[in-house]
PDB file of C-alpha atoms in Angstrom:
ATOM      1  CA  MET A   1     -46.790  67.596 -49.487  1.00 81.00           C
ATOM      2  CA  ILE A   2     -45.637  64.129 -49.139  1.00 91.00           C
ATOM      3  CA  LYS A   3     -43.387  62.318 -51.565  1.00 95.00           C
ATOM      4  CA  MET A   4     -44.888  59.806 -54.092  1.00 95.00           C
ATOM      5  CA  GLU A   5     -42.972  56.801 -52.604  1.00 96.00           C
ATOM      6  CA  ASP A   6     -44.499  57.803 -49.095  1.00 97.00           C
ATOM      7  CA  ARG A   7     -47.963  57.650 -50.681  1.00 98.00           C
ATOM      8  CA  GLU A   8     -47.252  54.339 -51.976  1.00 98.00           C
ATOM      9  CA  ALA A   9     -46.125  53.152 -48.666  1.00 98.00           C
ATOM     10  CA  LEU A  10     -49.290  54.422 -47.076  1.00 97.00           C
ATOM     11  CA  LEU A  11     -51.210  52.565 -49.659  1.00 98.00           C
ATOM     12  CA  GLU A  12     -49.340  49.413 -48.968  1.00 98.00           C
ATOM     13  CA  ALA A  13     -50.306  49.570 -45.599  1.00 97.00           C
ATOM     14  CA  VAL A  14     -53.893  49.391 -46.272  1.00 98.00           C
ATOM     15  CA  GLY A  15     -56.423  46.885 -47.455  1.00 96.00           C
ATOM     16  CA  TYR A  16     -58.184  46.408 -50.707  1.00 97.00           C
ATOM     17  CA  GLU A  17     -61.442  48.504 -49.650  1.00 98.00           C
ATOM     18  CA  ALA A  18     -59.058  51.446 -48.371  1.00 98.00           C
ATOM     19  CA  ARG A  19     -57.487  51.511 -51.647  1.00 98.00           C
ATOM     20  CA  LEU A  20     -60.777  51.613 -53.496  1.00 98.00           C
ATOM     21  CA  ALA A  21     -61.815  54.415 -51.281  1.00 99.00           C
ATOM     22  CA  TYR A  22     -58.806  56.384 -52.183  1.00 99.00           C
ATOM     23  CA  ILE A  23     -59.681  55.861 -55.916  1.00 99.00           C
ATOM     24  CA  ALA A  24     -63.300  56.997 -55.066  1.00 99.00           C
ATOM     25  CA  PHE A  25     -62.405  60.092 -53.362  1.00 99.00           C
ATOM     26  CA  CYS A  26     -60.223  61.039 -56.134  1.00 99.00           C
ATOM     27  CA  ALA A  27     -63.066  60.528 -58.566  1.00 99.00           C
ATOM     28  CA  GLU A  28     -65.340  62.377 -56.313  1.00 98.00           C
ATOM     29  CA  ARG A  29     -63.037  65.380 -56.197  1.00 99.00           C
ATOM     30  CA  CYS A  30     -63.060  65.602 -60.005  1.00 99.00           C
ATOM     31  CA  PHE A  31     -66.925  65.211 -60.070  1.00 98.00           C
ATOM     32  CA  ALA A  32     -67.288  67.956 -57.578  1.00 98.00           C
ATOM     33  CA  GLU A  33     -64.970  70.279 -59.434  1.00 98.00           C
ATOM     34  CA  ALA A  34     -66.990  69.478 -62.591  1.00 98.00           C
ATOM     35  CA  GLN A  35     -70.181  70.690 -60.930  1.00 98.00           C
ATOM     36  CA  ARG A  36     -68.429  74.166 -60.201  1.00 97.00           C
ATOM     37  CA  HIS A  37     -68.451  74.807 -64.070  1.00 97.00           C
ATOM     38  CA  LYS A  38     -71.416  75.485 -66.265  1.00 95.00           C
ATOM     39  CA  ARG A  39     -70.165  73.436 -69.414  1.00 95.00           C
ATOM     40  CA  ALA A  40     -69.084  70.596 -67.487  1.00 96.00           C
ATOM     41  CA  THR A  41     -72.113  70.502 -65.232  1.00 97.00           C
ATOM     42  CA  GLU A  42     -74.352  70.381 -68.498  1.00 96.00           C
ATOM     43  CA  GLN A  43     -72.177  67.387 -69.907  1.00 96.00           C
ATOM     44  CA  LEU A  44     -72.343  65.624 -66.544  1.00 97.00           C
ATOM     45  CA  GLY A  45     -76.066  65.338 -67.080  1.00 97.00           C
ATOM     46  CA  GLN A  46     -75.653  63.515 -70.275  1.00 97.00           C
ATOM     47  CA  GLU A  47     -73.223  60.972 -68.780  1.00 98.00           C
ATOM     48  CA  PRO A  48     -74.922  59.098 -65.990  1.00 98.00           C
ATOM     49  CA  LEU A  49     -72.151  56.474 -66.174  1.00 99.00           C
ATOM     50  CA  LEU A  50     -69.622  58.778 -64.691  1.00 99.00           C
ATOM     51  CA  ARG A  51     -71.816  58.670 -61.446  1.00 98.00           C
ATOM     52  CA  GLU A  52     -72.496  55.218 -61.615  1.00 99.00           C
ATOM     53  CA  GLY A  53     -68.731  54.376 -61.988  1.00 99.00           C
ATOM     54  CA  VAL A  54     -68.084  56.617 -58.697  1.00 99.00           C
ATOM     55  CA  GLU A  55     -70.823  54.694 -56.886  1.00 98.00           C
ATOM     56  CA  LEU A  56     -69.496  51.414 -57.802  1.00 99.00           C
ATOM     57  CA  LEU A  57     -66.288  52.310 -56.316  1.00 99.00           C
ATOM     58  CA  TRP A  58     -67.686  53.480 -53.002  1.00 98.00           C
ATOM     59  CA  ALA A  59     -70.010  50.401 -52.821  1.00 98.00           C
ATOM     60  CA  ALA A  60     -66.926  48.116 -53.252  1.00 98.00           C
ATOM     61  CA  ALA A  61     -65.079  50.212 -50.428  1.00 98.00           C
ATOM     62  CA  ARG A  62     -68.137  49.082 -48.296  1.00 97.00           C
ATOM     63  CA  GLY A  63     -67.427  45.734 -49.000  1.00 96.00           C
ATOM     64  CA  SER A  64     -70.092  44.834 -51.859  1.00 96.00           C
ATOM     65  CA  SER A  65     -69.097  42.999 -54.941  1.00 95.00           C
ATOM     66  CA  PRO A  66     -69.724  45.001 -58.194  1.00 96.00           C
ATOM     67  CA  GLU A  67     -71.772  43.493 -60.951  1.00 98.00           C
ATOM     68  CA  PRO A  68     -69.195  42.800 -63.909  1.00 98.00           C
ATOM     69  CA  ALA A  69     -71.520  44.179 -66.322  1.00 99.00           C
ATOM     70  CA  ARG A  70     -71.807  47.579 -64.943  1.00 99.00           C
ATOM     71  CA  VAL A  71     -68.048  47.913 -64.330  1.00 99.00           C
ATOM     72  CA  ALA A  72     -67.687  46.892 -68.047  1.00 99.00           C
ATOM     73  CA  ALA A  73     -70.262  49.432 -69.097  1.00 99.00           C
ATOM     74  CA  VAL A  74     -68.357  52.170 -67.291  1.00 99.00           C
ATOM     75  CA  ARG A  75     -65.030  51.142 -68.585  1.00 98.00           C
ATOM     76  CA  GLU A  76     -66.400  51.185 -72.370  1.00 98.00           C
ATOM     77  CA  ARG A  77     -68.010  54.702 -71.860  1.00 98.00           C
ATOM     78  CA  VAL A  78     -65.018  56.283 -70.325  1.00 98.00           C
ATOM     79  CA  ALA A  79     -62.608  55.081 -72.890  1.00 97.00           C
ATOM     80  CA  THR A  80     -64.289  57.288 -75.423  1.00 96.00           C
ATOM     81  CA  PHE A  81     -63.548  60.787 -73.597  1.00 95.00           C
ATOM     82  CA  GLU A  82     -60.283  61.339 -75.174  1.00 93.00           C
ATOM     83  CA  LYS A  83     -58.603  59.875 -78.312  1.00 89.00           C
ATOM     84  CA  PRO A  84     -55.300  60.495 -80.059  1.00 86.00           C
ATOM     85  CA  ASP A  85     -55.059  63.152 -82.669  1.00 80.00           C
ATOM     86  CA  PRO A  86     -54.521  61.985 -86.121  1.00 80.00           C
ATOM     87  CA  GLY A  87     -51.367  63.785 -86.089  1.00 76.00           C
ATOM     88  CA  GLY A  88     -50.359  61.959 -83.060  1.00 70.00           C
ATOM     89  CA  GLU A  89     -49.238  65.164 -81.325  1.00 74.00           C
ATOM     90  CA  LYS A  90     -52.122  65.854 -79.230  1.00 80.00           C
ATOM     91  CA  LEU A  91     -54.972  64.158 -77.217  1.00 85.00           C
ATOM     92  CA  VAL A  92     -58.419  65.207 -78.598  1.00 88.00           C
ATOM     93  CA  PHE A  93     -61.082  65.662 -75.718  1.00 92.00           C
ATOM     94  CA  LYS A  94     -64.640  64.552 -76.524  1.00 92.00           C
ATOM     95  CA  ARG A  95     -65.946  66.144 -73.433  1.00 94.00           C
ATOM     96  CA  ASP A  96     -65.100  69.003 -71.116  1.00 95.00           C
ATOM     97  CA  PHE A  97     -61.657  68.514 -69.487  1.00 96.00           C
ATOM     98  CA  ALA A  98     -63.249  67.995 -66.123  1.00 97.00           C
ATOM     99  CA  LEU A  99     -65.160  64.991 -67.327  1.00 98.00           C
ATOM    100  CA  VAL A 100     -61.914  63.736 -68.868  1.00 97.00           C
ATOM    101  CA  ALA A 101     -60.310  63.727 -65.608  1.00 98.00           C
ATOM    102  CA  ILE A 102     -63.250  61.895 -63.980  1.00 99.00           C
ATOM    103  CA  ALA A 103     -62.904  59.422 -66.677  1.00 98.00           C
ATOM    104  CA  ARG A 104     -59.232  58.883 -66.298  1.00 98.00           C
ATOM    105  CA  VAL A 105     -59.681  58.088 -62.475  1.00 99.00           C
ATOM    106  CA  LEU A 106     -62.632  55.626 -63.446  1.00 99.00           C
ATOM    107  CA  THR A 107     -60.313  54.102 -65.999  1.00 98.00           C
ATOM    108  CA  LYS A 108     -58.108  53.019 -63.298  1.00 98.00           C
ATOM    109  CA  GLY A 109     -60.781  52.441 -60.762  1.00 99.00           C
ATOM    110  CA  MET A 110     -62.948  50.109 -63.014  1.00 99.00           C
ATOM    111  CA  ARG A 111     -59.832  48.023 -63.881  1.00 98.00           C
ATOM    112  CA  VAL A 112     -59.113  47.398 -60.292  1.00 98.00           C
ATOM    113  CA  LEU A 113     -62.618  46.368 -59.764  1.00 99.00           C
ATOM    114  CA  ALA A 114     -62.622  44.104 -62.821  1.00 98.00           C
ATOM    115  CA  GLU A 115     -58.921  42.745 -61.781  1.00 97.00           C
ATOM    116  CA  PRO A 116     -58.390  43.162 -58.071  1.00 97.00           C
ATOM    117  CA  GLY A 117     -54.949  42.036 -58.645  1.00 96.00           C
ATOM    118  CA  LYS A 118     -54.370  45.366 -59.940  1.00 95.00           C
ATOM    119  CA  ALA A 119     -54.773  47.074 -56.928  1.00 97.00           C
ATOM    120  CA  LYS A 120     -51.036  47.553 -56.189  1.00 98.00           C
ATOM    121  CA  PRO A 121     -50.011  51.009 -54.462  1.00 98.00           C
ATOM    122  CA  ALA A 122     -47.852  51.900 -57.638  1.00 97.00           C
ATOM    123  CA  PHE A 123     -50.934  51.445 -59.952  1.00 98.00           C
ATOM    124  CA  ILE A 124     -53.478  53.174 -57.676  1.00 98.00           C
ATOM    125  CA  VAL A 125     -51.417  56.113 -56.762  1.00 98.00           C
ATOM    126  CA  GLY A 126     -51.461  57.235 -60.355  1.00 96.00           C
ATOM    127  CA  VAL A 127     -55.228  58.364 -59.896  1.00 98.00           C
ATOM    128  CA  LEU A 128     -53.920  61.320 -58.119  1.00 97.00           C
ATOM    129  CA  ASP A 129     -52.927  62.846 -61.493  1.00 97.00           C
ATOM    130  CA  GLY A 130     -56.675  63.044 -62.217  1.00 98.00           C
ATOM    131  CA  PRO A 131     -57.569  65.840 -59.940  1.00 98.00           C
ATOM    132  CA  GLY A 132     -54.016  67.153 -59.718  1.00 98.00           C
ATOM    133  CA  ILE A 133     -53.885  67.872 -63.385  1.00 97.00           C
ATOM    134  CA  LEU A 134     -57.495  68.968 -63.521  1.00 98.00           C
ATOM    135  CA  MET A 135     -56.824  71.773 -61.074  1.00 98.00           C
ATOM    136  CA  ALA A 136     -53.724  72.727 -62.923  1.00 97.00           C
ATOM    137  CA  THR A 137     -55.745  72.958 -66.164  1.00 96.00           C
ATOM    138  CA  ILE A 138     -58.668  74.995 -64.809  1.00 97.00           C
ATOM    139  CA  TYR A 139     -57.078  77.520 -62.697  1.00 98.00           C
ATOM    140  CA  HIS A 140     -54.785  80.426 -63.415  1.00 95.00           C
ATOM    141  CA  ASN A 141     -52.026  79.638 -60.866  1.00 96.00           C
ATOM    142  CA  ALA A 142     -51.565  76.037 -62.254  1.00 96.00           C
ATOM    143  CA  MET A 143     -48.992  74.518 -59.855  1.00 97.00           C
ATOM    144  CA  GLU A 144     -50.256  76.174 -56.916  1.00 98.00           C
ATOM    145  CA  CYS A 145     -53.626  74.965 -57.259  1.00 98.00           C
ATOM    146  CA  SER A 146     -52.390  71.469 -58.034  1.00 98.00           C
ATOM    147  CA  ASP A 147     -50.476  71.438 -54.897  1.00 98.00           C
ATOM    148  CA  LYS A 148     -53.340  72.591 -52.879  1.00 98.00           C
ATOM    149  CA  GLU A 149     -55.710  69.902 -54.347  1.00 98.00           C
ATOM    150  CA  ILE A 150     -53.141  67.177 -53.725  1.00 98.00           C
ATOM    151  CA  ASP A 151     -52.755  68.426 -50.230  1.00 98.00           C
ATOM    152  CA  VAL A 152     -56.605  67.684 -49.739  1.00 98.00           C
ATOM    153  CA  ILE A 153     -56.164  64.112 -51.061  1.00 98.00           C
ATOM    154  CA  ASP A 154     -52.995  63.354 -48.910  1.00 98.00           C
ATOM    155  CA  LEU A 155     -55.244  64.382 -46.086  1.00 98.00           C
ATOM    156  CA  ALA A 156     -57.862  61.766 -47.053  1.00 98.00           C
ATOM    157  CA  LEU A 157     -55.077  59.285 -47.587  1.00 98.00           C
ATOM    158  CA  ALA A 158     -53.906  59.665 -44.046  1.00 97.00           C
ATOM    159  CA  ARG A 159     -57.397  58.961 -42.772  1.00 97.00           C
ATOM    160  CA  LEU A 160     -57.128  55.594 -44.496  1.00 97.00           C
ATOM    161  CA  HIS A 161     -54.415  54.573 -42.254  1.00 94.00           C
ATOM    162  CA  ASP A 162     -56.630  52.940 -39.711  1.00 89.00           C
ATOM    163  CA  ALA A 163     -59.814  52.428 -41.647  1.00 93.00           C
ATOM    164  CA  THR A 164     -61.253  49.153 -41.863  1.00 91.00           C
ATOM    165  CA  PRO A 165     -64.458  48.186 -44.177  1.00 92.00           C
ATOM    166  CA  PRO A 166     -67.101  49.091 -44.420  1.00 96.00           C
ATOM    167  CA  ILE A 167     -65.499  52.570 -45.772  1.00 98.00           C
ATOM    168  CA  ASP A 168     -67.760  55.348 -46.966  1.00 95.00           C
ATOM    169  CA  ARG A 169     -67.682  59.069 -47.697  1.00 96.00           C
ATOM    170  CA  SER A 170     -68.263  59.715 -44.051  1.00 97.00           C
ATOM    171  CA  LEU A 171     -64.599  58.953 -43.425  1.00 98.00           C
ATOM    172  CA  PHE A 172     -63.494  62.070 -44.995  1.00 98.00           C
ATOM    173  CA  ASP A 173     -66.019  64.433 -43.447  1.00 97.00           C
ATOM    174  CA  GLY A 174     -64.432  67.692 -42.320  1.00 98.00           C
ATOM    175  CA  ILE A 175     -61.346  67.616 -44.452  1.00 98.00           C
ATOM    176  CA  PRO A 176     -60.994  71.286 -45.373  1.00 97.00           C
ATOM    177  CA  ASP A 177     -61.189  72.420 -49.038  1.00 98.00           C
ATOM    178  CA  TRP A 178     -58.999  75.274 -50.615  1.00 98.00           C
ATOM    179  CA  THR A 179     -60.162  78.666 -51.849  1.00 98.00           C
ATOM    180  CA  ARG A 180     -60.545  78.655 -55.837  1.00 98.00           C
ATOM    181  CA  GLY A 181     -58.903  81.425 -57.698  1.00 96.00           C
ATOM    182  CA  LYS A 182     -59.175  82.764 -61.158  1.00 97.00           C
ATOM    183  CA  VAL A 183     -60.225  80.358 -63.924  1.00 97.00           C
ATOM    184  CA  ALA A 184     -57.648  79.972 -66.737  1.00 96.00           C
ATOM    185  CA  ARG A 185     -58.468  81.871 -69.968  1.00 94.00           C
ATOM    186  CA  LEU A 186     -57.947  78.595 -72.150  1.00 92.00           C
ATOM    187  CA  TYR A 187     -60.344  76.441 -69.917  1.00 95.00           C
ATOM    188  CA  ALA A 188     -63.050  79.342 -69.733  1.00 92.00           C
ATOM    189  CA  ALA A 189     -62.962  79.554 -73.522  1.00 90.00           C
ATOM    190  CA  GLY A 190     -63.371  76.055 -74.015  1.00 84.00           C
ATOM    191  CA  GLY A 191     -60.158  75.524 -75.828  1.00 72.00           C
ATOM    192  CA  VAL A 192     -58.547  72.920 -73.976  1.00 78.00           C
ATOM    193  CA  THR A 193     -57.459  70.287 -76.395  1.00 59.00           C
ATOM    194  CA  ASP A 194     -54.954  68.293 -73.980  1.00 54.00           C
ATOM    195  CA  THR A 195     -53.053  69.043 -70.700  1.00 44.00           C
ATOM    196  CA  LEU A 196     -50.317  71.460 -72.395  1.00 40.00           C
ATOM    197  CA  SER A 197     -51.280  72.639 -75.671  1.00 39.00           C
ATOM    198  CA  GLU A 198     -54.010  74.861 -76.995  1.00 39.00           C
ATOM    199  CA  GLU A 199     -55.909  74.336 -80.308  1.00 37.00           C
ATOM    200  CA  ASP A 200     -53.943  75.704 -83.335  1.00 30.00           C
TER     201      ASP A 200
END
């Protein structure tokens, strides 16, 4: 696994569209993971703006200019997926955590689409937390699963080194996935309220 500062250096060396493709890939990883789980899959069917947000990122990576109104619609929707607990000690998730992870990546992605000046490596590299924390939350061997997911995304990042627009999903074809293990009891029971705590 490479260091965070090395990821930033790799992102620094690529253009705007490649940086968007990195965000899109991370969002797509969260989306694909959500489709592995029944509750998350059912909720995805009720949240079409999540898929639209992913597609807006891919379209921009191919060189298209996003429609500001659609970017704003996605930003507004994903902002509703988690809220601070009134007690201030936890986050309350309004959707399955897999959807929350997608929303977190899209929050950054839509901000970059709305404000291209935000496409700085130090900002973009943070989207890695979306799929990384998601796998740690869903699976029993949390850190091992998170590390395996991050390894996949690091392989995708390496492919962006010489990429030029238009950049689409096909750039990442053939990247091997990792074998999923036992689902964590808390996630299986639908009891995740934040990334570290369970409901009282």
